[in-house]
Tab-separated table of C-alpha atoms in Angstrom:
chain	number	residue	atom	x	y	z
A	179	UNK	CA	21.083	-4.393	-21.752
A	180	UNK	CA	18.094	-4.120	-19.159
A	181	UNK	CA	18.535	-3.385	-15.752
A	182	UNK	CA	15.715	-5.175	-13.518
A	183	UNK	CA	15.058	-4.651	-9.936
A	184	UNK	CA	13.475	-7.818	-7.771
A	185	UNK	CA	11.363	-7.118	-4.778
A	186	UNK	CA	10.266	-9.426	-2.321
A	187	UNK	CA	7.946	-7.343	-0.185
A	188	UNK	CA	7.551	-6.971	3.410
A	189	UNK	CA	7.662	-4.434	6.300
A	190	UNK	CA	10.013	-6.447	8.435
A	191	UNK	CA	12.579	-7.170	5.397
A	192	UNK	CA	12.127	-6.084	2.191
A	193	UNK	CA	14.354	-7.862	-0.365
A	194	UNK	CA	15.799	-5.676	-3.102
A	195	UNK	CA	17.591	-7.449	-5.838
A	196	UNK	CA	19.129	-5.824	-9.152
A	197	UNK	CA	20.501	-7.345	-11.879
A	198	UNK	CA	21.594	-6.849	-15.588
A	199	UNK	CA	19.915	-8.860	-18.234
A	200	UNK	CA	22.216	-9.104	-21.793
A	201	UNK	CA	21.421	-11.190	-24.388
A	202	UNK	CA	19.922	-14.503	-24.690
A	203	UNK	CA	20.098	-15.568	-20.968
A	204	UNK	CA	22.567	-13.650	-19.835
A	205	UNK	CA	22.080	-12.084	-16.022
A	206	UNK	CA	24.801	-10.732	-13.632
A	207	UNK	CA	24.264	-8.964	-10.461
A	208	UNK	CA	24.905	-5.263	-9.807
A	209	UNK	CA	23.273	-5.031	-5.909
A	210	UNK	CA	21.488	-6.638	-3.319
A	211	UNK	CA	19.792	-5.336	0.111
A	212	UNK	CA	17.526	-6.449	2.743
A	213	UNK	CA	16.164	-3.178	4.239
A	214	UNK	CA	14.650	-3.792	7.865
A	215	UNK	CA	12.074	-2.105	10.076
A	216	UNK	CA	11.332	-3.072	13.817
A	217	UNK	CA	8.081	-4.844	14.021
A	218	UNK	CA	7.342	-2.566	17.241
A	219	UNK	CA	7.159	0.461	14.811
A	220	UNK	CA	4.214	2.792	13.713
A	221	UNK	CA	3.291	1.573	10.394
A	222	UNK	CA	3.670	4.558	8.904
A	223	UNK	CA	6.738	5.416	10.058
A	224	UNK	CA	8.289	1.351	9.004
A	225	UNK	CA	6.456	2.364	5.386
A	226	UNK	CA	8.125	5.698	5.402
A	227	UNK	CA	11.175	4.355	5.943
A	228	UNK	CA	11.339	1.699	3.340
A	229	UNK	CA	10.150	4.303	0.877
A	230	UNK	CA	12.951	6.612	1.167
A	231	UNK	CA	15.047	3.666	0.944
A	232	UNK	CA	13.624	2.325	-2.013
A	233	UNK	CA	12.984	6.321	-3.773
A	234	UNK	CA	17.085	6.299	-3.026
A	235	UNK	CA	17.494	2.948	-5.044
A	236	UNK	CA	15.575	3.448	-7.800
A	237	UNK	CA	17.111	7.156	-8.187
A	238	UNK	CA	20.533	5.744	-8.142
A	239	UNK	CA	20.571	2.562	-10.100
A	240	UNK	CA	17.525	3.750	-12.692
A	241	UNK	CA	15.991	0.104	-13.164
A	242	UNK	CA	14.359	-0.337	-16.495
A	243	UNK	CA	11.687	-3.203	-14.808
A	244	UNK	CA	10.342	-3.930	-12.017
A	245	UNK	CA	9.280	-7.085	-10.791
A	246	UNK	CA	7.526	-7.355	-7.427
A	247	UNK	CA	6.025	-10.326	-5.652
A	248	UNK	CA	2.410	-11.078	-6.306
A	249	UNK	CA	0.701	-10.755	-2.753
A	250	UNK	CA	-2.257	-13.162	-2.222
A	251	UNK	CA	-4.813	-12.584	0.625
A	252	UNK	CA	-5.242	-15.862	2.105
A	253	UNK	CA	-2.258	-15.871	4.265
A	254	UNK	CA	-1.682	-14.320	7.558
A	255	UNK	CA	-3.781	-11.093	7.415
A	256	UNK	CA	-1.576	-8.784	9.559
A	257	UNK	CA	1.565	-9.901	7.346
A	258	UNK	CA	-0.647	-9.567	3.757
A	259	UNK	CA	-2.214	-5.753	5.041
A	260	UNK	CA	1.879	-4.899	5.216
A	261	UNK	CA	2.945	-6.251	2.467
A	262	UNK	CA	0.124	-4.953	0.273
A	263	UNK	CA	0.954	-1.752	1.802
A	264	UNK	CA	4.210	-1.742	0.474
A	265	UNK	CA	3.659	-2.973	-2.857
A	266	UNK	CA	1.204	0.221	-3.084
A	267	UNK	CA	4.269	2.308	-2.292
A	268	UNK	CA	6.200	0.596	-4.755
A	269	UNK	CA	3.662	0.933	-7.939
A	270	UNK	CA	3.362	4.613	-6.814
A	271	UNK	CA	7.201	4.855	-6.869
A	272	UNK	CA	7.794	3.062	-10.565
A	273	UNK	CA	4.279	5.071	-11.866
A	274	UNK	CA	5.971	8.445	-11.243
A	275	UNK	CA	9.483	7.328	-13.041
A	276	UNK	CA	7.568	5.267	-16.007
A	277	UNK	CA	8.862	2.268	-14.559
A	278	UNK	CA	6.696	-0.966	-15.769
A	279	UNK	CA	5.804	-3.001	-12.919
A	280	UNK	CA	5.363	-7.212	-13.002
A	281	UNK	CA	3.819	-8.877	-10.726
A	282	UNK	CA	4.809	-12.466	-10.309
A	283	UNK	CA	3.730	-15.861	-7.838
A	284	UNK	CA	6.331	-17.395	-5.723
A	285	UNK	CA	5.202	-20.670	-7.915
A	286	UNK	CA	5.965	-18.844	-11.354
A	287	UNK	CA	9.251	-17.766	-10.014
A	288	UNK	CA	10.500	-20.895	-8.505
A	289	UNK	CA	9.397	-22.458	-12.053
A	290	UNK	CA	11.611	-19.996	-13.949
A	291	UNK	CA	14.515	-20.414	-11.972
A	292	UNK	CA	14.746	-23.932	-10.285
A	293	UNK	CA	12.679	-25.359	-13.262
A	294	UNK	CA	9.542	-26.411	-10.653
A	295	UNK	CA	6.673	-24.776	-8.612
A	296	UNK	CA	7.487	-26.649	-5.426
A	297	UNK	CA	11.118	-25.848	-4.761
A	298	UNK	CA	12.475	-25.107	-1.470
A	299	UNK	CA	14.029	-21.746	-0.280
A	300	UNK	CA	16.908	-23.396	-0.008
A	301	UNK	CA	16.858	-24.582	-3.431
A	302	UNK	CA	16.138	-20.944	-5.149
A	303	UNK	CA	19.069	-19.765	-3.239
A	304	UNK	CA	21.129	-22.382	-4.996
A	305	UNK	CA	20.400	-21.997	-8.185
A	306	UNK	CA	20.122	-18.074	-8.006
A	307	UNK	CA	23.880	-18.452	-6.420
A	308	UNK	CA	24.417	-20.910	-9.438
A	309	UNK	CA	22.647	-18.469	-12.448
A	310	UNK	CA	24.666	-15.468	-11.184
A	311	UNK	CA	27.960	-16.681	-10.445
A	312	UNK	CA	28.346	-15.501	-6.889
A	313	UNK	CA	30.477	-16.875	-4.248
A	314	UNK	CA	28.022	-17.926	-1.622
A	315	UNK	CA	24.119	-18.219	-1.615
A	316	UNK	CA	22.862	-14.624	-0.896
A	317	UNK	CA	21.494	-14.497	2.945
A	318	UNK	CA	18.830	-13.882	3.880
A	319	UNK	CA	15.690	-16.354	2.146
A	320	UNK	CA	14.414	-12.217	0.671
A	321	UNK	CA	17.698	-11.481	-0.493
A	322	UNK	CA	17.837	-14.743	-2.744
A	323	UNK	CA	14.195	-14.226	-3.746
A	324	UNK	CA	14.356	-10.368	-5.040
A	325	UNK	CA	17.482	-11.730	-7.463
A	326	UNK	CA	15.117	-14.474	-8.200
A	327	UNK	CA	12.186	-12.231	-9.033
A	328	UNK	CA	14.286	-10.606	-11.415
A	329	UNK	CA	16.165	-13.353	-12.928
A	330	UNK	CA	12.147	-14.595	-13.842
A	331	UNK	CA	11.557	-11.355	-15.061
A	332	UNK	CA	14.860	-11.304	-17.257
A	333	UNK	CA	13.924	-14.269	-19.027
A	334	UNK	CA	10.361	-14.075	-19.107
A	335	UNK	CA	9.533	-15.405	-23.051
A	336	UNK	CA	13.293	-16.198	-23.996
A	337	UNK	CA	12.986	-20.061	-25.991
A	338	UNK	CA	14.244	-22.623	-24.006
A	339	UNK	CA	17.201	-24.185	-25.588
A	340	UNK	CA	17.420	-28.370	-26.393
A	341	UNK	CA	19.695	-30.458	-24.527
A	342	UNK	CA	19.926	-34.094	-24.777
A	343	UNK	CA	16.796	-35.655	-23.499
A	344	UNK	CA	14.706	-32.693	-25.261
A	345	UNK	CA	14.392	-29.130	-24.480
A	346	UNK	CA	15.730	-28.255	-21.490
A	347	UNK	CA	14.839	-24.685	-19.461
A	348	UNK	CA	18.123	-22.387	-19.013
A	349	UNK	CA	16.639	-23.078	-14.823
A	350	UNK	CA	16.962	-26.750	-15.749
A	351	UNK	CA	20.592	-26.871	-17.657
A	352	UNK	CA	21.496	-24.365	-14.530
A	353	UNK	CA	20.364	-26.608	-12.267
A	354	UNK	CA	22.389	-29.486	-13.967
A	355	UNK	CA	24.792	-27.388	-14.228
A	356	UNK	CA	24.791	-27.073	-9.985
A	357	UNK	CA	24.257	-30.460	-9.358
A	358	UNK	CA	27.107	-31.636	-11.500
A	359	UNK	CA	29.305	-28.993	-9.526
A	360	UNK	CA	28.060	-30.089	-6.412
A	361	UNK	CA	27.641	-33.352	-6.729
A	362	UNK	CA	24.548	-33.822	-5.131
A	363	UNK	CA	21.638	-36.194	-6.065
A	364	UNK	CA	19.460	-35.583	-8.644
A	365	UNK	CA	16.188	-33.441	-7.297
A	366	UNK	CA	12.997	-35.845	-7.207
A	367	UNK	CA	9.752	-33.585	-7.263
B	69	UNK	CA	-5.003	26.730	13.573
B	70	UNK	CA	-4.587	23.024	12.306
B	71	UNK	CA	-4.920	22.209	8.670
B	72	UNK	CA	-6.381	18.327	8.495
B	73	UNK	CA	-6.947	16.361	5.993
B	74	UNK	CA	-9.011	12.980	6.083
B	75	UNK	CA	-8.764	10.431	3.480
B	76	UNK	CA	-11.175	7.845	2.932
B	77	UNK	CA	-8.911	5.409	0.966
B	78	UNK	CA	-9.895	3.317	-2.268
B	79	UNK	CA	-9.233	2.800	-5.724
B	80	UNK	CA	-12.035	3.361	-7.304
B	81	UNK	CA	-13.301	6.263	-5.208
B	82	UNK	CA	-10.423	8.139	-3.336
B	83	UNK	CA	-12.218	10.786	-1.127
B	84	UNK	CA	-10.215	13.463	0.444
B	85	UNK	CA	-11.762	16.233	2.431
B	86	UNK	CA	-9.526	19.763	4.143
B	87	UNK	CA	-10.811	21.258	7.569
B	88	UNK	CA	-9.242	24.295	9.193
B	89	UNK	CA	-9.383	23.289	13.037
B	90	UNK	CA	-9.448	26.365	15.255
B	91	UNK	CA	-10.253	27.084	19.089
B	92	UNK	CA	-12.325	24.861	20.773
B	93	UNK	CA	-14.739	23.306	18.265
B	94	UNK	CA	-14.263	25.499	15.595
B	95	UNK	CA	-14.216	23.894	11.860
B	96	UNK	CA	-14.315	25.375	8.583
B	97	UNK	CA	-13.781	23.768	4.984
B	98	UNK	CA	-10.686	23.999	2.853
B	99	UNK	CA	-11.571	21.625	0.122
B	100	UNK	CA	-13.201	18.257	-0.705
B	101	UNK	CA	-12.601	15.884	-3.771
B	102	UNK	CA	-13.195	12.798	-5.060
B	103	UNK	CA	-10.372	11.022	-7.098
B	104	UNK	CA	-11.551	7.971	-9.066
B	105	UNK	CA	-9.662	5.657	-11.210
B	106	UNK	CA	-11.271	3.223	-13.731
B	107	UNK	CA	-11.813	-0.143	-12.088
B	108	UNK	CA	-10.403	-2.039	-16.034
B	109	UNK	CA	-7.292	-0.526	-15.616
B	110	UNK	CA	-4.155	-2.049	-13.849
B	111	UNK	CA	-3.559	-1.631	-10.219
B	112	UNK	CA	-0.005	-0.295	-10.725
B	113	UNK	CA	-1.222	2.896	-12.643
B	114	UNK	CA	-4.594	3.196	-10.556
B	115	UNK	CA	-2.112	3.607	-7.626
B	116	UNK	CA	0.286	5.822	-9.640
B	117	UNK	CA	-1.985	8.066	-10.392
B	118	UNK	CA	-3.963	8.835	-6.856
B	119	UNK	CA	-0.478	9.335	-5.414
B	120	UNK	CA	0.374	11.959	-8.682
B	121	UNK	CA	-3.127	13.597	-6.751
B	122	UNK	CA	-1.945	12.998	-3.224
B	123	UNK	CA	1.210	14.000	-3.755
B	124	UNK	CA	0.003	17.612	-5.224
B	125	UNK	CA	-3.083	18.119	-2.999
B	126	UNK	CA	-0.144	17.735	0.271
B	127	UNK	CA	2.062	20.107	-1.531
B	128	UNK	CA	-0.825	22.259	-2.347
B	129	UNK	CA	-2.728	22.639	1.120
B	130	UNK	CA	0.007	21.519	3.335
B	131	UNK	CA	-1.995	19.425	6.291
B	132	UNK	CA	-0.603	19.093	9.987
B	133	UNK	CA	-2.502	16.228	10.101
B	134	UNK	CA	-3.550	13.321	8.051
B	135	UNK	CA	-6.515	11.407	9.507
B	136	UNK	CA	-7.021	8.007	7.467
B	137	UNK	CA	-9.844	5.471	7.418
B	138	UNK	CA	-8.064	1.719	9.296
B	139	UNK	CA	-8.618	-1.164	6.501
B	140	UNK	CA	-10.077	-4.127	8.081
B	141	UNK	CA	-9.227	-7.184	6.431
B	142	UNK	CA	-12.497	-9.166	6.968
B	143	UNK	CA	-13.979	-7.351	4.405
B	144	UNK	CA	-14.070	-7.915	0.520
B	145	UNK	CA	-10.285	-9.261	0.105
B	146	UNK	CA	-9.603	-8.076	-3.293
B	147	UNK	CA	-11.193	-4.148	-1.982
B	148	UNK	CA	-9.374	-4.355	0.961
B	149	UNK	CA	-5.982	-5.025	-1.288
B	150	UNK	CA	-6.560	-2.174	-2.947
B	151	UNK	CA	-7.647	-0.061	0.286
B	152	UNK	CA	-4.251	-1.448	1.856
B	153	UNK	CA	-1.735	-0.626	-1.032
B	154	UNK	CA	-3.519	3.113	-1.576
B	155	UNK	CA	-2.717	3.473	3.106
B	156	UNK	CA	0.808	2.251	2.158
B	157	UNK	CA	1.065	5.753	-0.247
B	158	UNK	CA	-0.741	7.940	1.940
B	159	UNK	CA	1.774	6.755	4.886
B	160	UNK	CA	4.922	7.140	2.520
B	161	UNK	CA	3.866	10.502	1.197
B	162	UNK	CA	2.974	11.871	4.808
B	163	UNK	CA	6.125	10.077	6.225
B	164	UNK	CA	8.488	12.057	3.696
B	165	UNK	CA	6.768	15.443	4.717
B	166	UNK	CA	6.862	14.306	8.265
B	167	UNK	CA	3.089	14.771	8.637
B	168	UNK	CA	1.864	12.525	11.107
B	169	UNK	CA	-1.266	9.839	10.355
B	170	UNK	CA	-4.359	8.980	12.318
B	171	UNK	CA	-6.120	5.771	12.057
B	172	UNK	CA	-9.636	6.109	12.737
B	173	UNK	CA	-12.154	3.055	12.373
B	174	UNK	CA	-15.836	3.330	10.590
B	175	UNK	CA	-17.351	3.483	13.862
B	176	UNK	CA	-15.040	5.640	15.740
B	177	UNK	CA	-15.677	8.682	12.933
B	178	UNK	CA	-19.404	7.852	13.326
B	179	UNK	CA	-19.489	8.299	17.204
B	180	UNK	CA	-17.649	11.502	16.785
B	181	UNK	CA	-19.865	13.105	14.517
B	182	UNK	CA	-23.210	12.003	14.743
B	183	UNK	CA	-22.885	10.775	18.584
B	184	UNK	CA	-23.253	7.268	17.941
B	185	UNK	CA	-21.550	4.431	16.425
B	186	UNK	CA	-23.842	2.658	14.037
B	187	UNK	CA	-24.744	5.851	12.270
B	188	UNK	CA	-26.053	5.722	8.393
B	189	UNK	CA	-24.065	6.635	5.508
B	190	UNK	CA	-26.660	9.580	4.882
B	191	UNK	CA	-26.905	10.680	8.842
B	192	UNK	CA	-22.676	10.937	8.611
B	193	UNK	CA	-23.509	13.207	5.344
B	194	UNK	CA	-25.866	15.415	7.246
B	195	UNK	CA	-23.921	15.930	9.514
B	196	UNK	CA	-21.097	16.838	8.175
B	197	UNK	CA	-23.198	19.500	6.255
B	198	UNK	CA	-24.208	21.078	9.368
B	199	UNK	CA	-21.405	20.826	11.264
B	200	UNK	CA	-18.971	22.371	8.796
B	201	UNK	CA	-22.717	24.829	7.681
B	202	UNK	CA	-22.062	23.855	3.929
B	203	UNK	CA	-25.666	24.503	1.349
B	204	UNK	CA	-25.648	20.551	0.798
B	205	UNK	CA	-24.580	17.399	1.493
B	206	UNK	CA	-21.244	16.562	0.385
B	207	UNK	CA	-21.427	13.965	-2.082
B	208	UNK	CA	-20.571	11.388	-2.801
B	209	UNK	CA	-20.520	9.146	0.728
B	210	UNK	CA	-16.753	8.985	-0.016
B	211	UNK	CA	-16.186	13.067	0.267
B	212	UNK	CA	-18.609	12.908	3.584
B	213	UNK	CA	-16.502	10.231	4.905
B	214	UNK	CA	-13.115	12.032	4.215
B	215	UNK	CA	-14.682	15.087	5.824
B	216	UNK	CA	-15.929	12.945	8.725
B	217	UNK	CA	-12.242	11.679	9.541
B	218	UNK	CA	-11.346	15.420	9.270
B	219	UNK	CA	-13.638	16.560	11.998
B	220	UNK	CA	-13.323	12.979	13.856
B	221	UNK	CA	-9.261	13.768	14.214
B	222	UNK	CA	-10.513	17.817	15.069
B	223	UNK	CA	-12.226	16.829	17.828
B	224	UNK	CA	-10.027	14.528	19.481
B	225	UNK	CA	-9.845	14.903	23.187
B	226	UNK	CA	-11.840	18.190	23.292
B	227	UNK	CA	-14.215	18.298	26.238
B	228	UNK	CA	-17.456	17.915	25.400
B	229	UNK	CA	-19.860	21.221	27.251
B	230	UNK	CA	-22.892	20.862	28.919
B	231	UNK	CA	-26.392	20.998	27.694
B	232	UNK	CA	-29.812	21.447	29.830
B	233	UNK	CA	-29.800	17.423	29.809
B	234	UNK	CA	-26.647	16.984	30.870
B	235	UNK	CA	-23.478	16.888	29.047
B	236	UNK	CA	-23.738	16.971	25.140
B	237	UNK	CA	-21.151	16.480	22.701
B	238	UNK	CA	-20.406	18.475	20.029
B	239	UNK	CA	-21.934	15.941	17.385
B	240	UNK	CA	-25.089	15.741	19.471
B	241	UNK	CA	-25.023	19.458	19.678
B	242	UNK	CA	-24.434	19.965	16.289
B	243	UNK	CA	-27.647	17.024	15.377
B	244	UNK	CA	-29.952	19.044	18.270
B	245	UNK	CA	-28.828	22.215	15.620
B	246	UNK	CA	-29.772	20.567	12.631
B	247	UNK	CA	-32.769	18.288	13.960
B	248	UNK	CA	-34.431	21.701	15.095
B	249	UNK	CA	-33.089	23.103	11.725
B	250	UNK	CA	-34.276	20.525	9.539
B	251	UNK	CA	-37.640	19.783	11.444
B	252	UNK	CA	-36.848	16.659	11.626
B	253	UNK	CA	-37.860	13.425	14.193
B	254	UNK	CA	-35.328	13.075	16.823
B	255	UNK	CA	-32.918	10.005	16.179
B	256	UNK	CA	-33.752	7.147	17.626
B	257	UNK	CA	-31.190	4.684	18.132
């Protein structure tokens, strides 16, 4: 049993998603958070902030993984200077508790959970609502994506099982699984 | 008496230098250091560790102030990732000790110690010697700098006396000192 905490960086809101990974593909959620600064803020005092929040998290649910969201440079350069400010306080924070920090692209994440690169917010919340069980897609878009980020990280290298027309990914019999429940067209990439 | 401490941020070369501000322009030294990490390794234990050195060299010296070099983002992206994530400690650390930060530019730290803005690297570093009357140049640039941001954040709003030219600031008082000192031709800009 591995307990694995999803972030989906930012100073505005910071997703925070934990979950507990059993065996095979097994996942369930134990907590989910968007923490919020005020864009108006001091940056120092917003990344303050969100560190003592996420110090208090990590001291109380003891993740055994991280996985944080890979921040590239060629997007907006005021939002990319936050977020890699954040993900600096975050490797700082694991690195003192020997907590093993992944880093992983929106594209690898949406592949492990929706089955394709080019999904839609709206379709990781699905299927992360779907994989977990939970009663309504979790709000907002950063919640969804931390749970995602550590469903990815939860079955990172776990074989894919077969189903009918070949071997199917567990994101591809889940998102069967949805559609079927939901009765929704198939999704066309 | 303030106890400041200027950090010129980076991965590979962390430089932190410790002034004791008194009256007027008074500045002595404390302590200056240079923390490297080995570009090969990963960025999450690079980071871990300078914050494991942050972390003691605040609980060790206990600054009122932190003055820290501003990351630009027009420079080298994958430097300036690293610059950014290292700023994101130094803000949590000094956040949770409620030590307040400084953001100084390049040019800014230049003006206020050598009395103009597009100083070299090795006029900031002789400088700094004379200013703080140390028997050499700090070195490397990095434990200059960190010095520089020090005395930059020292200075701040202190009126500048008067000199038989006119008004001089400190730093050009200070480069008279050592140009007089040193022998040496008068800086042209």
């Amino acid at each position: 049993m591995t307990v694995i905490l999803g972030i989906d960086p930012g100073l505005t809101r910071l997703g925070v998603g934990l979950i507990r990974a059993g065996q095979g593909r097994t996942v369930s959620l134990i907590h989910v958070d968007v923490y919020r600064t005020p864009p108006g803020d001091d940056p120092a005092a917003r990344i303050g902030a969100l560190a003592l929040q996420l110090e208090s998290l990590l001291d109380t649910y003891k993740p055994d993984l991280v996985a944080l969201e890979r921040v590239f440079a060629q997007h907006n350069v005021r939002t990319v200077m936050g977020t890699a400010q954040i993900s600096g306080v975050v490797f700082a924070l694991a690195h003192a508790r020997s907590i093993p920090v992944s880093l992983r692209t929106p594209s690898e994440v949406k592949a492990a959970v929706t089955g394709h690169g080019r999904a839609t917010k709206s379709q990781v919340g699905t299927l992360v609502q779907s994989i977990l069980g939970l009663s309504e897609v979790p709000k907002p878009a950063d919640a969804a994506d931390a749970l995602a980020l550590a469903i990815t990280e939860a079955w990172r290298g776990t074989p894919a099982s077969t189903g009918p027309q070949g071997p199917l990914t567990p994101a591809q019999q889940a998102w069967r699984a949805a559609e079927a429940k939901a009765k929704r067209p198939k999704l066309t990439e």
